[in-house]
CSV table of C-alpha atoms and ligand atoms in Angstrom, one decimal:
chain,number,residue,atom,x,y,z
A,287,MET,CA,198.7,46.1,206.5
A,288,ILE,CA,199.2,46.9,210.3
A,289,ASN,CA,202.1,48.9,210.4
A,290,VAL,CA,204.9,48.2,213.5
A,291,THR,CA,203.2,51.5,215.0
A,292,ARG,CA,200.6,54.0,213.9
A,293,SER,CA,200.8,58.1,215.3
A,294,GLU,CA,198.6,58.1,218.4
A,295,LEU,CA,196.0,61.2,217.5
A,296,PRO,CA,193.9,63.4,219.5
A,297,ALA,CA,190.1,63.7,219.4
A,298,LEU,CA,190.2,66.0,216.3
A,299,ASP,CA,187.8,69.1,217.9
A,300,GLU,CA,190.4,68.7,221.2
A,301,TYR,CA,192.8,69.9,218.4
A,302,VAL,CA,190.8,72.1,216.1
A,303,SER,CA,189.9,74.2,220.1
A,304,TYR,CA,194.0,74.9,220.0
A,305,LEU,CA,193.7,75.9,216.6
A,306,THR,CA,190.9,78.2,217.0
A,307,GLY,CA,193.4,79.7,219.7
A,308,ILE,CA,196.0,80.5,217.3
A,309,TRP,CA,193.6,81.9,214.6
A,310,LYS,CA,193.0,84.9,217.4
A,311,THR,CA,196.6,85.5,218.4
A,312,HIS,CA,198.2,85.0,214.7
A,313,TRP,CA,201.2,83.5,216.7
A,314,LEU,CA,202.5,80.7,215.3
A,315,THR,CA,205.7,80.5,216.4
A,316,ASN,CA,208.8,81.7,218.4
A,317,ASN,CA,208.4,80.8,222.1
A,318,GLY,CA,204.6,81.2,222.1
A,319,GLU,CA,202.1,80.2,224.5
A,320,LEU,CA,201.5,76.8,223.7
A,321,VAL,CA,205.2,76.2,223.5
A,322,GLN,CA,205.5,77.1,226.9
A,323,GLU,CA,202.5,75.7,228.5
A,324,LEU,CA,203.8,72.7,226.9
A,325,GLU,CA,207.6,73.4,228.5
A,326,ARG,CA,205.8,73.6,232.1
A,327,ARG,CA,203.4,70.7,231.7
A,328,LEU,CA,206.3,67.9,230.7
A,329,ALA,CA,208.8,69.5,233.3
A,330,ASP,CA,205.9,68.3,235.7
A,331,TYR,CA,205.1,65.4,233.9
A,332,LEU,CA,208.8,64.1,233.6
A,333,ARG,CA,209.6,65.2,236.9
A,334,VAL,CA,212.3,67.1,235.8
A,335,LYS,CA,213.7,71.1,236.4
A,336,ASN,CA,215.2,71.9,233.1
A,337,LEU,CA,213.7,71.6,229.8
A,338,ALA,CA,213.6,72.9,226.9
A,339,VAL,CA,211.2,71.9,223.9
A,340,VAL,CA,213.3,71.6,220.2
A,341,ALA,CA,212.3,71.4,216.5
A,342,ASN,CA,213.2,67.5,216.5
A,343,GLY,CA,215.3,65.0,218.6
A,344,THR,CA,218.1,64.9,216.2
A,345,LEU,CA,218.6,68.9,216.9
A,346,ALA,CA,218.3,68.4,220.4
A,347,LEU,CA,221.3,66.0,220.5
A,348,GLN,CA,223.1,68.5,218.2
A,349,LEU,CA,222.3,71.2,220.6
A,350,ALA,CA,223.5,69.0,223.5
A,351,PHE,CA,227.0,68.6,221.8
A,352,LYS,CA,227.1,72.5,221.3
A,353,ALA,CA,226.4,73.4,225.0
A,354,LEU,CA,228.8,71.4,226.2
A,355,LYS,CA,231.5,72.4,223.8
A,356,LEU,CA,232.4,68.9,222.8
A,357,THR,CA,235.4,68.2,220.5
A,358,GLY,CA,237.1,65.2,219.0
A,359,GLU,CA,236.1,61.9,220.1
A,360,VAL,CA,232.7,60.8,221.5
A,361,ILE,CA,231.9,57.3,222.5
A,362,THR,CA,228.8,55.9,221.6
A,363,THR,CA,226.7,52.6,220.7
A,364,PRO,CA,226.1,51.4,217.6
A,365,PHE,CA,222.7,49.4,218.1
A,366,THR,CA,221.0,52.8,217.6
A,367,PHE,CA,218.9,54.5,215.0
A,368,ALA,CA,221.1,56.7,212.4
A,369,ALA,CA,220.4,60.0,213.8
A,370,THR,CA,222.9,58.9,217.2
A,371,THR,CA,225.6,58.5,215.0
A,372,ASN,CA,224.8,61.1,212.4
A,373,ALA,CA,224.3,64.0,214.6
A,374,LEU,CA,227.7,63.4,216.0
A,375,LEU,CA,229.1,63.7,212.5
A,376,TRP,CA,227.3,66.5,211.7
A,377,GLU,CA,228.8,68.5,214.4
A,378,GLY,CA,232.3,67.1,213.2
A,379,LEU,CA,232.4,65.1,215.6
A,380,GLN,CA,234.0,61.2,215.9
A,381,PRO,CA,232.1,58.7,216.7
A,382,VAL,CA,234.1,55.6,218.7
A,383,PHE,CA,231.7,52.8,219.3
A,384,ALA,CA,231.6,50.5,222.4
A,385,ASP,CA,229.9,47.4,222.4
A,386,ILE,CA,226.5,46.4,224.3
A,387,ASP,CA,225.1,44.1,227.3
A,388,PRO,CA,223.6,41.1,225.3
A,389,GLU,CA,220.5,41.5,227.3
A,390,THR,CA,219.6,45.0,228.0
A,391,TYR,CA,220.8,46.1,224.3
A,392,ASN,CA,222.5,49.3,226.1
A,393,ILE,CA,225.9,50.3,225.7
A,394,ALA,CA,228.0,48.3,228.1
A,395,ALA,CA,230.4,50.6,230.5
A,396,PRO,CA,233.7,48.1,230.8
A,397,ASP,CA,233.6,48.5,226.9
A,398,VAL,CA,233.2,52.4,226.9
A,399,GLU,CA,236.1,52.6,229.5
A,400,ALA,CA,238.3,50.4,227.0
A,401,VAL,CA,237.7,52.8,224.3
A,402,ILE,CA,238.8,55.9,226.0
A,403,THR,CA,241.6,58.2,225.0
A,404,PRO,CA,243.0,61.6,225.7
A,405,ARG,CA,240.7,63.0,222.9
A,406,THR,CA,237.5,61.5,223.7
A,407,SER,CA,234.9,64.1,224.9
A,408,ALA,CA,232.4,62.7,226.0
A,409,ILE,CA,230.1,59.4,226.2
A,410,LEU,CA,226.7,59.3,224.2
A,411,ALA,CA,224.4,56.6,225.4
A,412,VAL,CA,221.3,55.7,224.3
A,413,HIS,CA,218.2,54.1,226.4
A,414,VAL,CA,217.7,51.4,223.9
A,415,TYR,CA,214.0,51.2,223.4
A,416,GLY,CA,213.4,53.1,226.5
A,417,ASN,CA,215.1,50.6,229.0
A,418,PRO,CA,217.9,52.5,231.4
A,419,CYS,CA,221.2,52.5,230.5
A,420,ASP,CA,223.3,50.8,233.4
A,421,VAL,CA,223.4,54.5,234.4
A,422,ASP,CA,225.6,53.8,237.5
A,423,ALA,CA,228.1,52.1,236.1
A,424,LEU,CA,228.1,54.9,233.6
A,425,GLN,CA,228.3,57.5,235.7
A,426,ASP,CA,231.6,55.7,237.6
A,427,VAL,CA,233.6,56.0,234.5
A,428,ALA,CA,232.8,59.2,233.4
A,429,ALA,CA,233.3,60.5,236.8
A,430,ARG,CA,237.3,58.5,236.9
A,431,HIS,CA,238.2,60.3,233.2
A,432,GLY,CA,236.4,63.7,233.7
A,433,LEU,CA,234.0,63.1,230.6
A,434,PRO,CA,230.2,64.5,230.4
A,435,ILE,CA,227.3,61.9,229.7
A,436,ILE,CA,224.9,62.6,226.9
A,437,TYR,CA,221.7,60.2,227.0
A,438,ASP,CA,219.9,60.1,224.0
A,439,ALA,CA,216.5,59.7,225.8
A,440,ALA,CA,214.7,59.8,222.4
A,441,HIS,CA,212.7,56.1,223.2
A,442,ALA,CA,212.1,57.2,227.0
A,443,PHE,CA,209.5,59.2,227.7
A,444,GLY,CA,208.0,58.7,231.0
A,445,VAL,CA,210.5,55.9,232.1
A,446,GLU,CA,211.6,56.1,235.4
A,447,TYR,CA,214.9,54.2,237.2
A,448,GLN,CA,215.4,53.3,240.6
A,449,GLY,CA,211.9,55.6,241.4
A,450,LYS,CA,213.3,58.6,239.8
A,451,SER,CA,213.1,60.0,236.4
A,452,VAL,CA,215.5,58.3,234.0
A,453,LEU,CA,216.4,62.0,232.3
A,454,GLU,CA,217.7,63.2,235.8
A,455,TYR,CA,221.0,61.5,235.1
A,456,GLY,CA,224.2,62.0,233.4
A,457,ASP,CA,224.7,65.8,231.8
A,458,ILE,CA,222.3,66.2,229.3
A,459,SER,CA,219.4,63.7,227.9
A,460,THR,CA,217.6,64.7,224.6
A,461,MET,CA,214.3,63.3,223.6
A,462,SER,CA,212.1,62.9,220.5
A,463,PHE,CA,208.6,63.6,220.0
A,464,HIS,CA,208.3,62.5,216.5
A,465,ALA,CA,205.0,61.0,215.1
A,466,THR,CA,206.1,57.7,215.4
A,467,LYS,CA,207.2,58.0,219.1
A,468,VAL,CA,204.8,57.1,222.3
A,469,PHE,CA,204.7,60.5,223.0
A,470,GLN,CA,204.3,62.4,219.9
A,471,THR,CA,204.2,66.4,218.8
A,472,ILE,CA,204.3,65.1,214.9
A,473,GLU,CA,207.8,66.6,214.2
A,474,GLY,CA,209.5,67.7,218.0
A,475,GLY,CA,211.8,67.0,220.7
A,476,ALA,CA,213.3,68.0,224.3
A,477,VAL,CA,216.7,69.0,225.9
A,478,ILE,CA,216.6,68.3,229.8
A,479,THR,CA,219.9,69.6,231.2
A,480,GLN,CA,221.2,69.1,235.0
A,481,THR,CA,221.8,72.7,235.7
A,482,PRO,CA,219.5,76.0,234.7
A,483,GLU,CA,222.9,77.8,232.9
A,484,MET,CA,223.1,74.6,230.6
A,485,LEU,CA,219.6,75.3,229.8
A,486,ARG,CA,219.9,78.9,229.6
A,487,ASP,CA,222.7,77.8,226.7
A,488,VAL,CA,220.2,75.3,224.7
A,489,GLU,CA,217.6,78.1,225.0
A,490,LEU,CA,220.1,80.6,223.1
A,491,LEU,CA,221.4,78.1,220.8
A,492,ARG,CA,217.7,76.7,219.6
A,493,ASN,CA,217.2,80.4,218.4
A,494,PHE,CA,220.0,81.6,216.7
A,495,GLY,CA,221.6,82.9,219.8
A,496,ILE,CA,220.0,86.0,220.1
A,497,VAL,CA,219.5,87.4,223.4
A,498,SER,CA,218.0,90.7,221.9
A,499,GLU,CA,217.4,93.1,219.2
A,500,GLU,CA,220.6,94.5,219.2
A,501,ASP,CA,222.6,91.4,219.7
A,502,VAL,CA,223.5,87.5,219.1
A,503,VAL,CA,226.0,86.1,221.7
A,504,ALA,CA,226.3,82.7,219.7
A,505,PRO,CA,226.2,80.9,216.3
A,506,GLY,CA,223.1,79.7,217.2
A,507,ILE,CA,220.9,77.3,214.7
A,508,ASN,CA,216.6,77.2,214.4
A,509,ALA,CA,215.7,74.3,216.6
A,510,LYS,CA,212.2,76.2,217.5
A,511,MET,CA,209.1,73.9,218.1
A,512,ASN,CA,206.2,75.5,216.7
A,513,GLU,CA,202.5,76.5,218.2
A,514,PHE,CA,200.8,73.9,215.8
A,515,GLU,CA,203.3,71.1,217.1
A,516,ALA,CA,203.3,72.1,220.8
A,517,ALA,CA,199.5,71.9,220.7
A,518,MET,CA,199.0,68.4,219.4
A,519,GLY,CA,201.5,67.5,222.4
A,520,LEU,CA,199.3,69.5,224.8
A,521,CYS,CA,196.3,67.5,223.5
A,522,ASN,CA,198.5,63.9,223.5
A,523,LEU,CA,199.6,64.9,227.3
A,524,ASP,CA,196.4,64.3,228.7
A,525,ARG,CA,195.9,60.9,227.0
A,526,VAL,CA,199.2,59.3,227.3
A,527,ASN,CA,199.0,57.5,230.5
A,528,ASP,CA,196.0,55.7,228.9
A,529,GLU,CA,198.2,54.9,226.2
A,530,ARG,CA,201.3,53.7,228.5
A,531,SER,CA,198.7,51.2,230.3
A,532,ARG,CA,197.6,49.9,226.9
A,533,ARG,CA,200.9,49.5,225.8
A,534,LYS,CA,201.6,47.5,228.6
A,535,SER,CA,199.1,45.1,228.4
A,536,ILE,CA,200.4,44.4,224.4
A,537,TYR,CA,202.9,43.6,225.6
A,538,GLU,CA,202.6,41.3,228.4
A,539,LYS,CA,200.0,39.6,226.1
A,540,TYR,CA,203.2,39.4,223.2
A,541,LYS,CA,205.3,38.2,225.7
A,542,MET,CA,203.2,35.7,227.0
A,543,ALA,CA,202.5,34.2,223.5
A,544,LEU,CA,205.8,34.0,222.2
A,545,SER,CA,207.5,32.4,225.4
A,546,SER,CA,207.6,29.0,224.2
A,547,ILE,CA,209.2,29.5,220.9
A,548,PRO,CA,212.7,27.5,221.0
A,549,GLY,CA,215.6,29.8,221.7
A,550,VAL,CA,213.4,33.1,221.9
A,551,GLN,CA,214.9,36.2,224.5
A,552,PHE,CA,213.0,39.4,225.7
A,553,GLN,CA,215.0,42.1,226.6
A,554,ARG,CA,215.8,42.4,230.0
A,555,LEU,CA,213.8,45.4,231.3
A,556,VAL,CA,215.8,47.1,234.0
A,557,ALA,CA,213.0,50.1,234.6
A,558,SER,CA,211.1,50.6,238.2
A,559,GLN,CA,208.6,52.4,235.5
A,560,TYR,CA,208.8,51.6,231.6
A,561,ASN,CA,206.8,52.7,228.7
A,562,TYR,CA,206.7,49.7,226.6
A,563,ALA,CA,207.2,52.2,223.4
A,564,TYR,CA,208.8,48.6,221.5
A,565,MET,CA,208.0,45.0,221.7
A,566,PRO,CA,211.7,43.5,220.6
A,567,VAL,CA,211.9,39.9,220.2
A,568,ARG,CA,215.0,38.4,219.7
A,569,PHE,CA,215.1,34.9,217.9
A,570,SER,CA,217.8,32.2,218.0
A,571,SER,CA,219.6,32.8,214.4
A,572,ALA,CA,218.9,34.8,212.2
A,573,LYS,CA,217.4,32.8,209.2
A,574,VAL,CA,214.5,32.5,211.9
A,575,ARG,CA,214.1,36.2,212.3
A,576,ASP,CA,214.1,36.7,208.6
A,577,ALA,CA,211.6,33.7,208.4
A,578,VAL,CA,209.3,35.6,210.8
A,579,TYR,CA,210.0,39.2,209.0
A,580,ASP,CA,208.7,37.8,205.7
A,581,GLY,CA,205.9,35.3,206.9
A,582,LEU,CA,204.4,38.4,208.8
A,583,ILE,CA,204.5,40.5,205.5
A,584,VAL,CA,202.6,37.7,203.8
A,585,ALA,CA,199.8,37.9,206.5
A,586,GLY,CA,199.5,41.6,206.3
A,587,VAL,CA,202.1,43.0,209.2
A,588,LYS,CA,205.1,45.1,208.4
A,589,SER,CA,207.4,44.7,211.3
A,590,ARG,CA,211.0,46.3,211.5
A,591,LYS,CA,214.4,44.7,211.8
A,592,TYR,CA,215.2,47.6,214.5
A,593,PHE,CA,218.2,48.2,214.8
A,594,CYS,CA,219.5,46.4,211.8
A,595,PRO,CA,221.6,47.0,210.5
A,596,LEU,CA,223.6,48.8,213.2
A,597,THR,CA,225.0,52.4,212.6
A,598,THR,CA,228.7,50.9,211.8
A,599,GLN,CA,227.1,49.0,208.6
A,600,PHE,CA,225.8,52.0,207.1
A,601,GLU,CA,227.4,52.1,204.0
A,602,TYR,CA,228.6,55.6,204.4
A,603,TRP,CA,230.2,54.4,207.4
A,604,ARG,CA,232.1,51.4,205.9
A,605,SER,CA,233.2,53.5,202.9
A,606,ARG,CA,235.2,55.4,206.1
A,607,GLY,CA,237.2,52.6,207.0
A,608,GLY,CA,234.5,51.7,209.6
A,609,SER,CA,234.8,52.0,213.0
A,610,ARG,CA,238.3,52.4,215.2
A,611,ALA,CA,237.2,50.8,218.2
A,612,GLY,CA,236.0,47.9,215.7
A,613,ASN,CA,235.0,45.5,218.1
A,614,VAL,CA,231.4,45.7,218.4
A,615,GLU,CA,230.3,41.5,218.2
A,616,ARG,CA,227.6,41.4,220.5
A,617,ALA,CA,226.0,44.1,219.4
A,618,GLU,CA,226.1,42.3,215.6
A,619,ALA,CA,224.7,39.6,217.1
A,620,VAL,CA,222.0,41.2,218.4
A,621,ALA,CA,221.1,43.0,215.1
A,622,GLU,CA,220.9,39.8,213.1
A,623,THR,CA,218.7,38.3,215.4
A,624,ILE,CA,216.2,40.8,216.6
A,625,LEU,CA,212.8,42.0,215.3
A,626,CYS,CA,210.5,44.6,216.6
A,627,LEU,CA,206.9,44.2,216.7
A,628,PRO,CA,203.9,46.7,216.1
A,629,ILE,CA,202.7,48.0,219.1
A,630,TYR,CA,200.8,50.9,220.1
A,631,SER,CA,197.9,51.6,222.0
A,632,GLU,CA,195.2,50.8,219.5
A,633,LEU,CA,196.2,47.8,218.0
A,634,ALA,CA,193.1,45.6,219.2
A,635,PHE,CA,194.5,42.5,221.1
A,636,GLN,CA,192.4,40.0,218.4
A,637,ASP,CA,195.4,41.2,216.0
A,638,VAL,CA,198.0,40.9,218.6
A,639,GLU,CA,196.9,37.6,218.9
A,640,HIS,CA,197.2,37.1,215.1
A,641,ILE,CA,200.3,38.4,215.2
A,642,ALA,CA,202.1,36.2,217.7
A,643,ASP,CA,200.6,32.9,216.0
A,644,VAL,CA,202.0,34.1,212.8
A,645,THR,CA,205.2,34.5,214.7
A,646,CYS,CA,205.3,31.4,216.3
A,647,LYS,CA,204.4,29.1,213.4
A,648,GLU,CA,207.4,30.7,210.7
A,649,ALA,CA,209.4,30.2,214.1
A,650,TYR,CA,208.6,26.8,214.4
A,651,ALA,CA,208.9,25.6,211.1
A,652,CYS,CA,212.3,27.3,210.5
A,653,SER,CA,213.6,25.8,213.8
B,226,PLP,C1,213.8,58.7,216.4
B,226,PLP,C2,215.2,59.0,217.4
B,226,PLP,C3,216.1,60.1,216.8
B,226,PLP,C4,215.7,61.2,216.4
B,226,PLP,O1,214.3,62.0,216.5
B,226,PLP,P1,213.8,63.0,215.7
B,226,PLP,O2,212.7,63.4,216.1
B,226,PLP,O3,213.4,62.0,214.3
B,226,PLP,O4,214.6,63.7,214.7
B,226,PLP,C5,217.5,60.1,217.9
B,226,PLP,N1,217.9,59.1,218.4
B,226,PLP,C6,216.9,58.3,218.6
B,226,PLP,C7,217.3,56.5,219.4
B,226,PLP,C8,215.8,57.7,218.2
B,226,PLP,O5,214.7,56.8,218.1
C-alpha cells in the first residue's frame, strides 16, 4: 500500500552517532544541548530571530494563545486539521468561523472582518498546505481593529512570501514537526515570535513557568522537546533541501499528468518559495472525488480527503449547536471535492505515474 505520506528518516548510523552522545551525557530532556543546537540551526534555516522548539504543534498553538493572553472569541478557519480548532477550545476560547478563498483555500480577510465583535481577541489563520495566507489583507484588518494574528504554520516549513519567511508575518507563528510533516522530529513543533520578550514568555510557559529553583512566575505547562527528538531534527535538517526539490518534481509531474481531467483545479500558489508539503487536487464534484478515492484504494493507494470533514462538521461541534458565524459555504464546497494524493521525497516517479493514471481513469469514467 502506498500511503499519502511516509516519514522521512535519516541514515541510521547518523542518528546513532547522536544517541552515542546522549549515552555519554545522560542528559535526556530539559533544554539539552541538542535542543539548543536545533533551535539555533532552525532559526538560521528559517531566517527568523525568535524561535522556541516545543513538544508538538498543538501545544505550540496553546502556548501562543496563553502568551497573547487571549480571551473570548477567536476568528479562525474550518478548513484545517482538528488541532487548530481543538486547541482554541482546550484553552477555553470560542472559535468563530470565517469562510475561505476558493482558490488559495486560506481564510478570506473580508469574511474575517465581517464576524469581528467586541468579544473578538485575535485572528487565527492557517497557511493551508503551506500556501501563504493573504497576509497583507489580514494585517490590514487586524490593525484597524487592534487584533493580534496567530498563524498556524504547521504546513509551512521553509515557505517564503514576497522573498521573506512567511513566519515573519503576524504576531506569533506556530509549527508542527510531527512525523508526517515535511520536516519531522518524531513529535515536535516550534513557536516563532516577533519580539524577544514574547519568546521569553513562551519559553517560561513551556517549562511550567519555572524561573529558578525558588520560583514559578506563571502557571505554565510541560511542552518541552526532548533530546531524542532534537537529534532526529538535526539529522533531517541536513537533508531537507534535497527532499524539498524532490517533492517539487513530484508535484509538477502530478500536475502535468492530471491537468487534462475535466474541471480539475489546483491550489493557486502564492509563495515565492514553496515546500510542496501536500498534493491537493480539486475535482468537479464530490462524486468524482469519491470515485477517485475509492479507485485508488483498489489500486493499493491511500489518498486523504484533507480537510473533509471541516472542523465545523465534527460531531462535537455540530452537537454544540454549530458555528455562531455559520456561513462557510466556500469551505464546504472545497472540502467536498478535494483529495490529497501521496507525496513524499522517496515516492518513485513510476508510482507517481501509476497514481496519476488511476486518478485520470476514475475521473474520466465518472465525468
Ligand atoms: C499537524 C497540524 C497541527 C498539529 O501538530 P501536532 O504536532 O500534530 O500537534 C496543527 N495544525 C495543523 C494545520 C496541522 O496540520
